[in-house]
């Protein structure tokens, strides 16, 4: 993480109560560098300044069909990857969404104040349903309301600042979460904190290597689409070598050349160098040089993370322990907002 990015992370002045951070990833498919650069890297940077909660959103995962055994296994894999990436279970709360029933309870209450029209406008539903509304699940349509519940539960009563570090693709859902919180507060009195999105300056939208007009996604199955966090050095080299590039020779940050721009953005995220430094470094060099260097940087960058991941997976009881403690802390914390919400609505 470069200094300029860190400076943007809101610092927590030592006053109590502490500001909060909440974010999560679905345990579907394999985590990739987009998830890392767009989200997890910022979690790691923010965790020491804020009371932080990172969940594995398995209830979101089942909005599209999942193999049950694989879902269970992926949930552990993602938890281990959080830790391997540097999320510190001693300072952050790592938990599985389905272990904390408050998430679905608040989701239901928010469902009852969420206008259908707001959800109709969500572009992720349009993409994920591939236009087939008839066969898409109600859960997929409701995905952003469950996400709003995930977030709003970790505000506080009275509200403390609540930051949500995500990639750019989640900006619209974050706006919906803010709108729902404001609507709730208007209808029932000030109860919910209004969350603040934290979207990084660089790498907020890493694009597919095989198609730089589409964002890199776990659910995209084509072999040369994404660099996965657990890819072998050989796979990394092959994928970068085959990455789609654009006409033109010089190595410049040019948004009109999306293939090159994407590779340079990844290079920037892993080296922490500025655009000027990178362009100067590649002056007089070509695509082959950029690809070769980028592949080696990525191999080096991911090696320690992969080693930590293997160590963590050696000890399943350690991971189960982290998740059990995380669930307990998340249940305790979220109960405060859920109780206030129920009271405000007249349920209790
Ligand atoms: P799926 O295809 O299953 O939706 P995904 O790769 O989009 O997978 P999510 O679990 O939906 O992953 O999102 C996890 C986090 O990673 C979110 O904060 C999201 O904004 C971020 N993220 C996902 N893809 C990218 C990307 N290509 N670039 C930057 N951030 C990303
Ligand atoms: Mg996604």
PDB file of C-alpha atoms and ligand atoms in Angstrom, residues 26 28 32 35 124 127-128 143 169-170 173 215-219, ligand 2:
ATOM      1  CA  UNK A  26     -18.453 -14.463  -1.021  1.00  0.00           C
ATOM      2  CA  UNK A  28     -17.620 -18.734  -4.378  1.00  0.00           C
ATOM      3  CA  UNK A  32      -8.129 -13.242  -7.237  1.00  0.00           C
ATOM      4  CA  UNK A  35     -10.385  -9.021  -4.535  1.00  0.00           C
ATOM      5  CA  UNK A 124     -25.339  -6.340 -10.390  1.00  0.00           C
ATOM      6  CA  UNK A 127     -25.523  -8.872 -14.739  1.00  0.00           C
ATOM      7  CA  UNK A 128     -25.821 -11.879 -12.452  1.00  0.00           C
ATOM      8  CA  UNK A 143     -28.760  -9.495  -2.365  1.00  0.00           C
ATOM      9  CA  UNK A 169     -18.364  -2.602  -8.412  1.00  0.00           C
ATOM     10  CA  UNK A 170     -20.001  -2.379  -4.963  1.00  0.00           C
ATOM     11  CA  UNK A 173     -24.911  -1.321  -3.336  1.00  0.00           C
ATOM     12  CA  UNK A 215     -14.123  -6.681 -14.333  1.00  0.00           C
ATOM     13  CA  UNK A 216     -12.105  -9.612 -12.991  1.00  0.00           C
ATOM     14  CA  UNK A 217     -14.582 -11.955 -11.226  1.00  0.00           C
ATOM     15  CA  UNK A 218     -14.454 -15.184  -9.243  1.00  0.00           C
ATOM     16  CA  UNK A 219     -17.473 -16.500 -11.082  1.00  0.00           C
TER      17      UNK A 219
HETATM   18 MG1  LIG B   2     -19.051  -9.868  -7.168  1.00  0.00          MG
END
